[in-house]
Coordinates of C-alpha atoms and ligand atoms in Angstrom, one line a residue:
M18 CA -49.5 133.9 15.6
T19 CA -52.2 134.5 13.0
L20 CA -53.4 137.3 15.2
V21 CA -50.0 138.9 15.3
W22 CA -49.4 138.7 11.5
T23 CA -52.8 139.8 10.5
L24 CA -52.7 142.9 12.7
L25 CA -49.1 143.7 11.8
K26 CA -49.8 143.9 8.1
G27 CA -48.1 147.0 6.7
N28 CA -45.9 147.3 9.8
T29 CA -43.8 144.2 9.4
F30 CA -40.6 146.3 8.9
K31 CA -41.1 148.2 12.2
F32 CA -42.0 145.0 14.0
L33 CA -38.9 143.2 12.7
T34 CA -36.7 146.1 13.7
A35 CA -38.2 146.1 17.2
I36 CA -37.5 142.3 17.3
L37 CA -33.9 142.9 16.2
L38 CA -33.4 145.5 18.9
S39 CA -34.9 143.1 21.4
A40 CA -32.5 140.4 20.3
L41 CA -29.6 142.9 20.6
S42 CA -30.8 144.0 24.0
A43 CA -31.0 140.3 25.1
G44 CA -27.5 139.8 23.7
A45 CA -26.3 142.7 25.7
G46 CA -27.9 141.2 28.9
V47 CA -26.0 137.9 28.4
A48 CA -22.8 139.8 27.6
V49 CA -23.2 141.6 31.0
I50 CA -23.6 138.2 32.8
A51 CA -20.6 136.8 30.9
M52 CA -18.6 140.0 31.8
I53 CA -19.6 139.8 35.5
S54 CA -18.7 136.1 35.6
R55 CA -15.3 136.8 33.9
V56 CA -14.4 139.7 36.1
S57 CA -15.4 137.9 39.3
S58 CA -13.3 134.9 38.5
A59 CA -10.3 136.9 37.2
D60 CA -7.2 137.3 39.4
V61 CA -6.7 140.9 38.4
I62 CA -9.6 143.3 37.4
T63 CA -8.4 145.9 34.9
G64 CA -9.9 149.3 34.4
Q65 CA -10.8 148.4 30.8
D66 CA -12.9 145.4 32.1
V67 CA -14.8 147.7 34.5
A68 CA -15.3 150.3 31.8
L69 CA -16.6 147.7 29.3
L70 CA -19.0 146.4 32.0
F71 CA -20.5 149.8 32.4
V72 CA -20.7 150.4 28.7
L73 CA -22.5 147.0 28.3
I74 CA -24.9 147.9 31.1
F75 CA -25.8 151.3 29.5
L76 CA -26.1 149.6 26.1
L77 CA -28.5 147.1 27.6
F78 CA -30.6 149.9 29.1
G79 CA -30.7 151.8 25.8
L80 CA -31.5 148.8 23.7
S81 CA -34.2 147.4 26.0
F82 CA -35.8 150.8 26.2
F83 CA -35.9 151.4 22.4
S84 CA -37.1 147.9 21.6
Q85 CA -39.9 147.9 24.1
A86 CA -40.9 151.4 23.4
M87 CA -41.1 150.6 19.7
L88 CA -43.2 147.4 20.3
T89 CA -45.5 149.2 22.7
S90 CA -46.1 152.1 20.3
L91 CA -46.7 149.6 17.5
G92 CA -49.2 147.8 19.7
H93 CA -51.1 151.1 20.3
H94 CA -51.1 151.9 16.6
V95 CA -52.4 148.4 15.9
V96 CA -55.3 148.9 18.3
Y97 CA -56.1 152.3 16.8
R98 CA -56.3 150.7 13.3
L99 CA -58.2 147.8 14.7
R100 CA -60.9 150.0 16.2
L101 CA -61.3 152.0 13.0
H102 CA -61.1 148.8 10.9
L103 CA -63.8 147.0 12.9
S104 CA -66.1 150.1 12.9
Q105 CA -65.7 150.3 9.1
R106 CA -66.6 146.7 8.8
V107 CA -69.7 147.1 10.9
L108 CA -70.6 150.1 8.7
K109 CA -70.2 147.9 5.6
T110 CA -72.0 144.9 7.1
S111 CA -75.7 144.4 6.0
V112 CA -78.4 145.5 8.4
E113 CA -79.7 141.9 8.1
R114 CA -76.4 140.5 9.5
I115 CA -76.3 143.0 12.2
D116 CA -79.9 142.2 13.2
Q117 CA -79.1 138.5 13.2
L118 CA -76.0 139.0 15.4
G119 CA -77.8 141.4 17.8
Q120 CA -76.4 144.5 19.4
P121 CA -74.9 142.9 22.5
A122 CA -72.7 140.6 20.4
I123 CA -71.4 143.4 18.3
L124 CA -70.9 145.7 21.3
A125 CA -69.0 143.0 23.1
A126 CA -66.7 142.7 20.1
L127 CA -66.2 146.4 19.8
T128 CA -65.4 146.9 23.4
K129 CA -64.3 143.7 25.2
D130 CA -62.6 142.0 22.2
V131 CA -60.8 145.1 21.1
T132 CA -59.6 145.7 24.6
S133 CA -58.4 142.1 24.9
I134 CA -56.6 142.3 21.6
S135 CA -55.0 145.5 22.6
Q136 CA -53.8 144.0 25.9
A137 CA -52.4 141.0 24.0
F138 CA -50.5 143.5 21.8
N139 CA -49.2 145.4 24.8
S140 CA -47.9 142.3 26.3
L141 CA -46.0 141.5 23.1
P142 CA -42.8 143.3 24.1
F143 CA -42.5 141.0 27.1
V144 CA -42.9 138.0 25.0
V145 CA -40.5 139.1 22.3
Y146 CA -37.9 140.3 24.8
G147 CA -38.3 137.1 26.9
A148 CA -37.9 134.9 23.8
A149 CA -34.8 136.9 22.7
V150 CA -33.2 136.6 26.1
L151 CA -34.1 132.9 26.2
L152 CA -32.4 132.2 22.8
C153 CA -29.3 134.3 23.7
C154 CA -28.9 132.5 27.1
Y155 CA -29.3 129.2 25.4
G156 CA -26.6 130.1 22.9
Y157 CA -24.3 131.2 25.7
L158 CA -25.0 128.0 27.7
L159 CA -24.3 125.9 24.7
Q160 CA -20.8 127.3 24.4
L161 CA -20.3 127.2 28.1
S162 CA -20.9 123.4 28.6
L163 CA -22.5 120.9 26.3
P164 CA -23.6 118.4 29.0
F165 CA -25.2 121.2 31.0
F166 CA -26.9 122.5 27.9
L167 CA -28.3 119.1 27.0
C168 CA -29.7 118.8 30.5
T169 CA -31.3 122.2 30.0
L170 CA -32.8 121.1 26.7
V171 CA -34.4 118.0 28.2
M172 CA -35.8 120.0 31.1
T173 CA -37.0 122.7 28.7
I174 CA -38.9 120.1 26.5
L175 CA -40.5 118.6 29.6
A176 CA -41.4 122.1 30.9
V177 CA -42.9 123.1 27.5
V178 CA -44.9 119.9 27.1
I179 CA -46.5 120.4 30.5
A180 CA -47.0 124.1 30.0
R181 CA -48.7 123.5 26.7
Q182 CA -51.2 121.2 28.3
L183 CA -52.0 123.8 31.0
M184 CA -52.2 126.6 28.5
S185 CA -54.6 124.7 26.2
A186 CA -56.9 123.9 29.2
S187 CA -56.8 127.6 30.1
R188 CA -57.5 128.6 26.5
Q189 CA -60.5 126.4 26.3
L190 CA -62.0 127.9 29.4
K191 CA -61.3 131.4 28.2
R192 CA -63.2 130.6 25.1
E193 CA -66.1 129.5 27.2
V194 CA -65.8 132.7 29.2
R195 CA -66.0 134.7 26.0
E196 CA -69.1 132.9 24.8
N197 CA -70.7 133.6 28.1
D198 CA -69.8 137.3 27.7
D199 CA -72.2 137.7 24.8
Q200 CA -75.0 136.6 27.2
L201 CA -73.6 138.9 29.8
Y202 CA -73.8 141.9 27.4
D203 CA -77.3 140.9 26.6
R204 CA -78.2 141.0 30.3
Y205 CA -76.5 144.4 30.7
S206 CA -78.6 145.7 27.8
G207 CA -81.7 144.5 29.6
L208 CA -80.5 146.1 32.8
L209 CA -80.3 149.5 31.1
L210 CA -83.1 149.4 28.5
G211 CA -85.5 147.8 31.0
R212 CA -84.7 150.4 33.7
N213 CA -88.3 151.6 34.0
E214 CA -89.8 148.2 34.2
L215 CA -87.1 147.0 36.7
K216 CA -87.5 150.1 38.9
L217 CA -91.3 149.8 39.0
S218 CA -91.5 146.1 39.9
R219 CA -89.6 144.6 42.8
Q220 CA -90.7 141.1 41.6
R221 CA -89.3 141.8 38.1
R222 CA -86.1 143.2 39.5
S223 CA -85.6 140.2 41.8
S224 CA -86.5 137.7 39.1
F225 CA -84.2 139.4 36.5
F226 CA -81.4 139.7 39.0
S227 CA -81.6 136.1 40.4
N228 CA -82.7 134.1 37.4
S229 CA -81.3 136.0 34.4
L230 CA -78.3 138.1 35.4
K231 CA -76.8 136.2 38.3
P232 CA -76.5 132.8 36.7
I233 CA -74.5 134.3 33.8
V234 CA -72.2 136.2 36.2
S235 CA -71.8 133.1 38.3
K236 CA -71.0 131.0 35.3
A237 CA -68.3 133.6 34.3
L238 CA -66.9 133.5 37.8
G239 CA -66.6 129.7 37.8
L240 CA -65.0 129.6 34.4
E241 CA -62.6 132.5 35.1
V242 CA -61.4 131.1 38.4
K243 CA -60.8 127.7 36.7
A244 CA -59.0 129.3 33.7
D245 CA -56.8 131.4 36.0
R246 CA -56.0 128.4 38.1
Y247 CA -54.4 126.8 35.1
T248 CA -52.6 130.1 34.2
V249 CA -51.2 130.5 37.7
L250 CA -50.2 126.8 37.8
N251 CA -48.4 127.3 34.5
G252 CA -46.5 130.3 35.9
S253 CA -45.5 128.4 39.0
W254 CA -44.6 125.4 37.0
V255 CA -42.2 127.4 34.7
N256 CA -40.6 129.1 37.7
T257 CA -40.2 125.8 39.5
S258 CA -38.8 124.1 36.5
I259 CA -36.0 126.8 36.3
L260 CA -35.0 126.0 39.9
L261 CA -35.3 122.3 39.2
L262 CA -33.0 122.8 36.3
I263 CA -30.4 124.4 38.5
A264 CA -30.8 121.6 41.1
S265 CA -30.4 119.0 38.3
I266 CA -27.2 120.6 37.1
I267 CA -25.8 120.6 40.6
L268 CA -26.9 116.9 40.9
I269 CA -25.1 115.8 37.8
H270 CA -22.1 117.9 38.7
S271 CA -21.9 116.3 42.2
L272 CA -22.8 112.7 41.1
F273 CA -20.8 112.5 37.8
G274 CA -18.3 115.4 38.2
V275 CA -19.6 117.0 35.0
G276 CA -18.3 120.6 34.5
T277 CA -16.2 122.9 36.6
K278 CA -17.3 124.9 39.7
E279 CA -17.0 128.2 37.6
Q280 CA -19.1 126.7 34.9
L281 CA -21.7 125.7 37.4
T282 CA -21.8 129.2 39.0
T283 CA -22.0 131.0 35.6
F284 CA -24.7 128.5 34.5
A285 CA -26.8 129.1 37.7
L286 CA -26.3 132.9 37.3
T287 CA -27.4 132.8 33.6
I288 CA -30.5 130.7 34.4
L289 CA -31.4 133.0 37.3
Y290 CA -31.0 136.0 35.0
L291 CA -33.3 134.3 32.6
R292 CA -36.0 133.9 35.3
S293 CA -37.3 137.5 35.2
P294 CA -37.8 137.9 31.4
L295 CA -39.3 134.4 31.5
A296 CA -41.6 135.4 34.2
G297 CA -42.6 138.5 32.1
M298 CA -43.3 136.1 29.2
I299 CA -45.3 133.7 31.3
G300 CA -47.2 136.7 32.8
S301 CA -48.2 137.8 29.3
L302 CA -49.6 134.4 28.4
P303 CA -53.1 135.0 29.8
S304 CA -53.4 138.3 27.8
L305 CA -52.1 136.5 24.7
I306 CA -54.6 133.7 25.1
L307 CA -57.4 136.2 25.7
G308 CA -56.3 138.2 22.7
S309 CA -56.4 135.3 20.4
V310 CA -59.8 134.1 21.7
A311 CA -61.1 137.6 21.2
Y312 CA -59.7 137.7 17.7
A313 CA -61.3 134.4 16.8
K314 CA -64.6 135.8 18.2
V315 CA -64.4 138.9 16.0
Q316 CA -63.7 136.7 13.0
Q317 CA -66.7 134.5 13.9
L318 CA -69.0 137.5 13.6
A319 CA -68.4 137.3 9.8
L320 CA -68.7 141.1 9.4
H321 CA -68.2 142.4 5.9
E322 CA -64.6 142.2 4.8
G323 CA -64.6 145.6 3.0
T324 CA -63.5 148.6 4.9
D325 CA -64.4 151.3 2.4
A326 CA -67.3 152.4 4.5
V327 CA -67.6 155.8 2.9
G328 CA -66.9 155.0 -0.7
E329 CA -68.1 157.1 -3.7
L330 CA -71.5 156.2 -5.3
P331 CA -73.0 157.1 -8.6
E332 CA -75.5 160.0 -8.4
P333 CA -79.0 158.9 -7.4
E334 CA -81.5 158.6 -10.2
T335 CA -83.9 161.6 -10.3
C336 CA -86.2 160.2 -12.9
W337 CA -86.7 156.5 -12.1
Q338 CA -90.4 155.9 -13.1
S339 CA -90.9 152.7 -11.1
L340 CA -89.7 150.4 -8.4
Q341 CA -90.8 146.8 -8.7
M342 CA -90.6 143.9 -6.3
K343 CA -91.0 140.7 -8.4
N344 CA -91.8 137.5 -6.7
V345 CA -89.7 138.5 -3.7
T346 CA -89.5 136.2 -0.7
Y347 CA -87.7 136.4 2.6
Q348 CA -87.5 134.0 5.6
Y349 CA -86.1 134.8 9.0
P350 CA -83.9 132.1 10.4
S351 CA -85.6 129.5 12.6
E352 CA -85.3 130.0 16.3
S353 CA -85.6 127.2 19.0
G354 CA -86.7 124.7 16.4
E355 CA -89.6 127.0 15.2
P356 CA -89.5 128.0 11.5
G357 CA -88.8 131.7 11.0
F358 CA -91.5 134.1 9.8
G359 CA -91.6 134.3 6.0
V360 CA -92.8 137.0 3.6
G361 CA -93.8 136.6 0.0
P362 CA -93.9 135.9 -2.8
I363 CA -94.4 139.7 -3.1
D364 CA -95.2 141.5 -6.3
F365 CA -95.4 145.2 -5.7
E366 CA -94.9 148.2 -7.9
L367 CA -94.3 151.8 -6.8
Q368 CA -94.5 154.7 -9.3
Q369 CA -92.4 157.7 -8.9
G370 CA -94.4 160.5 -7.1
E371 CA -97.0 158.1 -5.5
L372 CA -98.1 158.4 -2.0
V373 CA -99.0 154.8 -0.8
F374 CA -100.0 153.5 2.5
W375 CA -99.2 150.0 3.8
V376 CA -101.6 148.7 6.3
G377 CA -102.0 145.5 8.2
G378 CA -102.1 143.9 11.6
N379 CA -99.3 143.6 14.1
G380 CA -96.7 141.1 13.0
S381 CA -98.1 140.9 9.5
G382 CA -94.7 141.7 8.0
K383 CA -94.9 145.4 7.2
S384 CA -91.5 146.4 8.6
T385 CA -89.9 143.3 7.1
C386 CA -91.4 144.3 3.7
A387 CA -90.1 147.9 4.3
R388 CA -86.6 146.5 4.9
L389 CA -86.9 144.5 1.7
V390 CA -88.2 147.3 -0.5
T391 CA -85.5 149.7 0.7
G392 CA -82.8 147.2 0.0
L393 CA -81.8 146.9 3.7
Y394 CA -82.6 143.2 3.5
T395 CA -81.7 141.1 0.5
P396 CA -84.6 138.9 -0.9
H397 CA -83.9 135.2 -0.7
T398 CA -85.7 134.7 -4.0
G399 CA -87.1 137.1 -6.6
K400 CA -85.8 140.5 -7.5
I401 CA -86.1 144.2 -7.1
V402 CA -86.0 146.3 -10.2
F403 CA -85.4 150.0 -9.9
A404 CA -85.2 152.5 -12.8
G405 CA -84.9 149.5 -15.1
Q406 CA -81.9 148.0 -13.2
E407 CA -82.1 144.8 -11.3
I408 CA -80.7 145.4 -7.8
D409 CA -77.7 143.3 -6.8
E410 CA -74.7 143.6 -4.5
G411 CA -73.0 145.8 -7.1
N412 CA -75.6 148.6 -7.1
R413 CA -77.3 148.0 -3.7
D414 CA -75.6 151.0 -2.0
W415 CA -76.6 153.2 -4.9
F416 CA -80.2 151.9 -4.6
L417 CA -80.2 152.5 -0.8
S418 CA -79.1 156.1 -1.5
H419 CA -82.6 156.9 -2.9
F420 CA -84.3 156.3 0.5
S421 CA -84.9 158.3 3.6
V422 CA -86.5 156.1 6.2
V423 CA -87.8 156.6 9.7
F424 CA -88.3 153.2 11.3
A425 CA -90.1 152.6 14.6
D426 CA -86.6 151.9 16.2
F427 CA -85.0 154.9 14.5
Y428 CA -81.7 156.5 15.9
L429 CA -81.6 160.2 16.1
F430 CA -78.2 161.7 15.0
K431 CA -77.5 165.2 16.4
Q432 CA -75.5 166.2 13.4
L433 CA -77.6 167.6 10.5
I434 CA -76.5 167.0 7.0
N435 CA -78.0 167.8 3.6
E436 CA -78.0 165.6 0.5
S437 CA -74.3 166.2 -0.1
G438 CA -73.4 165.3 3.4
E439 CA -72.7 169.0 4.3
R440 CA -74.2 171.4 6.8
P441 CA -77.7 172.3 5.6
D442 CA -79.0 175.8 4.9
S443 CA -80.0 177.3 8.2
A444 CA -83.1 179.0 6.7
L445 CA -84.3 175.6 5.4
V446 CA -83.7 174.0 8.8
E447 CA -85.7 176.8 10.5
H448 CA -88.5 176.4 8.0
Y449 CA -88.8 172.6 8.7
L450 CA -88.5 173.2 12.5
N451 CA -91.5 175.5 12.2
A452 CA -93.4 173.1 10.0
L453 CA -92.8 170.4 12.6
S454 CA -93.7 172.7 15.5
L455 CA -90.3 172.3 17.1
E456 CA -89.0 175.8 16.8
Q457 CA -89.6 176.4 20.6
K458 CA -87.9 173.2 21.6
V459 CA -84.8 172.8 19.5
T460 CA -82.2 175.1 18.1
V461 CA -79.5 174.3 15.7
S462 CA -76.0 175.6 15.9
D463 CA -72.9 174.6 13.9
G464 CA -75.1 172.1 12.1
E465 CA -76.0 170.3 15.4
L466 CA -79.3 169.9 17.2
S467 CA -79.2 171.6 20.6
T468 CA -80.8 168.5 22.2
T469 CA -82.3 165.1 21.3
K470 CA -83.6 164.6 24.9
L471 CA -87.2 165.1 23.9
S472 CA -90.5 163.2 24.0
Q473 CA -90.8 160.3 21.7
G474 CA -93.2 162.2 19.5
Q475 CA -90.9 165.2 19.2
R476 CA -87.9 162.9 18.6
K477 CA -89.8 161.4 15.7
R478 CA -90.4 164.9 14.3
L479 CA -86.7 165.5 14.4
A480 CA -86.2 162.2 12.6
L481 CA -88.5 163.5 9.9
L482 CA -86.5 166.7 9.8
L483 CA -83.4 164.7 9.2
A484 CA -85.2 162.9 6.4
Y485 CA -86.4 166.2 4.9
L486 CA -82.9 167.6 4.8
E487 CA -81.5 164.5 3.1
N488 CA -83.8 165.4 0.3
R489 CA -84.0 161.9 -1.2
S490 CA -86.4 160.6 -3.7
I491 CA -88.3 158.1 -1.7
I492 CA -89.4 158.5 1.9
L493 CA -90.6 155.5 3.9
L494 CA -92.2 156.2 7.3
D495 CA -92.9 153.2 9.6
E496 CA -95.9 154.1 11.8
W497 CA -94.5 157.6 12.1
A498 CA -97.7 159.2 13.3
A499 CA -98.2 156.6 16.0
D500 CA -96.5 158.7 18.6
Q501 CA -98.1 162.1 17.5
D502 CA -100.9 163.9 19.3
P503 CA -104.2 164.0 17.3
A504 CA -103.7 167.6 16.2
F505 CA -100.2 167.0 14.8
R506 CA -101.3 163.6 13.4
K507 CA -103.8 165.6 11.3
V508 CA -101.1 168.0 10.2
F509 CA -99.0 165.1 9.2
Y510 CA -101.6 163.4 7.0
T511 CA -103.3 166.4 5.6
E512 CA -100.3 168.8 5.2
L513 CA -96.9 167.2 5.5
L514 CA -97.6 164.1 3.3
P515 CA -99.3 166.1 0.6
E516 CA -96.4 168.7 0.7
L517 CA -93.9 165.9 0.2
K518 CA -95.9 164.5 -2.7
A519 CA -96.2 168.0 -4.2
R520 CA -92.4 168.2 -4.1
G521 CA -92.3 165.1 -6.2
K522 CA -91.3 162.8 -3.4
T523 CA -92.5 159.2 -3.4
V524 CA -93.8 158.2 0.0
I525 CA -94.6 154.8 1.5
A526 CA -96.3 155.3 4.9
I527 CA -96.9 152.3 7.1
T528 CA -100.0 153.2 9.1
H529 CA -102.9 152.1 11.2
D530 CA -104.7 155.5 11.0
D531 CA -107.8 154.5 9.0
H532 CA -109.1 158.1 9.5
Y533 CA -106.7 159.3 6.9
F534 CA -106.6 156.4 4.5
Y535 CA -108.3 158.7 1.9
M536 CA -105.1 160.7 1.6
A537 CA -103.3 157.8 -0.1
D538 CA -103.0 157.3 -3.8
K539 CA -103.1 153.6 -3.2
I540 CA -103.5 151.4 -0.1
Y541 CA -101.8 148.0 0.2
R542 CA -102.7 145.5 2.8
I543 CA -100.0 143.3 4.2
D544 CA -101.2 140.0 5.7
Q545 CA -99.1 137.1 6.8
G546 CA -96.2 138.3 4.7
H547 CA -98.3 138.8 1.6
I548 CA -99.0 142.2 0.0
M549 CA -102.1 143.1 -2.0
V550 CA -103.9 146.2 -3.2
D551 CA -106.6 147.0 -0.7
D552 CA -109.5 147.9 -3.0
E553 CA -112.1 147.5 -0.2
T554 CA -110.5 150.0 2.1
A555 CA -110.0 152.5 -0.8
H556 CA -113.7 152.1 -1.8
D557 CA -114.8 152.9 1.8
Y558 CA -114.0 156.6 1.0
P559 CA -115.9 159.0 -1.0
S560 CA -114.4 159.4 -4.5
H561 CA -113.8 163.1 -4.0
L562 CA -111.5 162.2 -1.1
Q563 CA -109.6 159.5 -2.9
N564 CA -106.4 160.5 -4.6
H565 CA -106.9 163.7 -2.7
T566 CA -103.6 165.1 -3.6
A567 CA -103.2 163.9 -7.1
D568 CA -103.9 167.4 -8.5
E569 CA -101.7 169.0 -5.9
K570 CA -98.5 167.7 -7.5
E571 CA -96.5 170.8 -8.5
D572 CA -92.9 171.2 -9.1
V573 CA -91.9 167.5 -9.4
T574 CA -88.4 166.6 -10.3
C575 CA -89.3 164.1 -13.0
Ligands
ATP604 N1 -85.2 140.4 13.7 C1 -86.1 139.4 13.6 N2 -85.7 138.1 13.6 C2 -86.5 137.1 13.5 N3 -87.8 137.2 13.2 C3 -88.3 138.5 13.1 C4 -87.5 139.6 13.3 N4 -88.2 140.7 13.1 C5 -89.5 140.3 12.9 N5 -89.5 139.0 12.9 C6 -90.7 138.1 12.6 O1 -91.4 138.7 11.5 C7 -92.8 138.9 11.9 C8 -93.2 140.2 11.2 O2 -92.5 141.3 11.9 P1 -92.7 142.8 11.3 O3 -91.9 143.6 12.2 O4 -92.3 142.8 9.9 O5 -94.2 143.0 11.5 P2 -95.1 144.4 11.4 O6 -96.2 144.1 10.5 O7 -94.2 145.5 11.1 O8 -95.6 144.5 12.9 P3 -96.0 145.8 13.7 O9 -97.3 146.4 13.2 O10 -96.3 145.2 15.1 O11 -94.9 146.7 13.8 C9 -92.8 139.0 13.4 O12 -94.0 138.5 13.9 C10 -91.7 138.0 13.8 O13 -92.1 136.7 13.8

């Protein structure tokens, strides 16, 4: 029920109207039965009775069509909103949380859970209609015969108690199926992302299939078969209990002479009429159970509650002087009992217009520090001060808006935008495509790149193009040059970086290219999560090469 109310927020009036129409349609159904029963037991059938019967039948048709169409359309609108709402929440959720959850879990929520919730909603008309018919029939039965009604009530309670037990067993299993689905999505990711490795090695393929994928799929099979067994048992039980009810009524009529023959016939007719909406209701139970399990799973992700994914931000600071990390620490959560990697305490200061290099061994914490300095990760202790302001949740999005970043695992969007989020000037795009030696490979039309299916090195150049066009104050490049050929690597260090600096940009470049360390204003070494100025490396270079570009700074913004 929580699922229904949460998703119906803002549409309660429409939903209640649809329920009212369902109730009226159920009432019309019962009136048709009562009419048939009256006409068939009457001595003389008048033309008026027949006309009324036809009117009631058409009324039943109209009401059931409108009520179900309304509920179905409401269901589709709810799913539409749910899709947008969830995507907005993902957009608002911190990178840290998304990294913690992992892509497969979020993809499973956006695809499988949304589908399950939509199916639950689409089955809602059957449930509402079934419940309305049930109530109307019970009302009719009550006024038909009290003893028969009491017998019905006892049987109903018994049926419901047993059905509840079966449903909760099925629900528990569906929950386990859903937990298993996260692992299944993880294996599917491996299947696609590891396509090269899997294709190349028969042993890897066989091991992945038999030891990694198949056990998860088999587990899902076992759980689903078991869960559906309970669901099918439940459906059969409810169907049987209806027939048992009719048999019980016949029994008490024959043993104790309760009720008349006509009452017995009408009773049986009403109960049999009830069977099909009830079957629809029971048939919808699995989707409802799946829907609520999926909803609980989405809630468990603890995505950001805010949905204002594209809210307004104050203008970025053009003259910010310095960015400081003061005593910053960060610790990854522990995994399989092992404590997570920790960085810090970090004290780091970046002056506007500087070109600094971060160097360090694999796994020393460079990318983690990059996520901290850009505000993508929130420090666990310590603080970041930018343009004199301490960064907190209130100004984090504003702080983030000062950075363009190309991480090692960057995503290349085809759509080009400038600093205002609009289509960039085509002459400028052309200029950068030339500078990046991509003019022969990629064209831009309607603000979109003609292709992103390029080599890794070329894709990285396009990622840099996107960063150029954003025209932000600070550019952070995580081992950008690692995929470039030696000639373009030289262009990058000796031309592109100095040009950025000359335009007043502040650049942090994470690099292992010691050939070009002399290009940096400052070099910082990151080791075991600690950052320090690397005087030794800096002194390895002739003084005329150090701070090579300091004098080249021209038209800076501040
Ligand atoms: N998403 C994550 N969850 C948990 N731990 C992580 C995660 N990412 C990194 N780590 C841990 O942090 C350590 C440092 O990772 P990081 O990516 O910051 O290193 P790096 O210096 O950028 O390495 P490289 O030069 O290889 O890119 C890793 O050795 C790992 O233990």
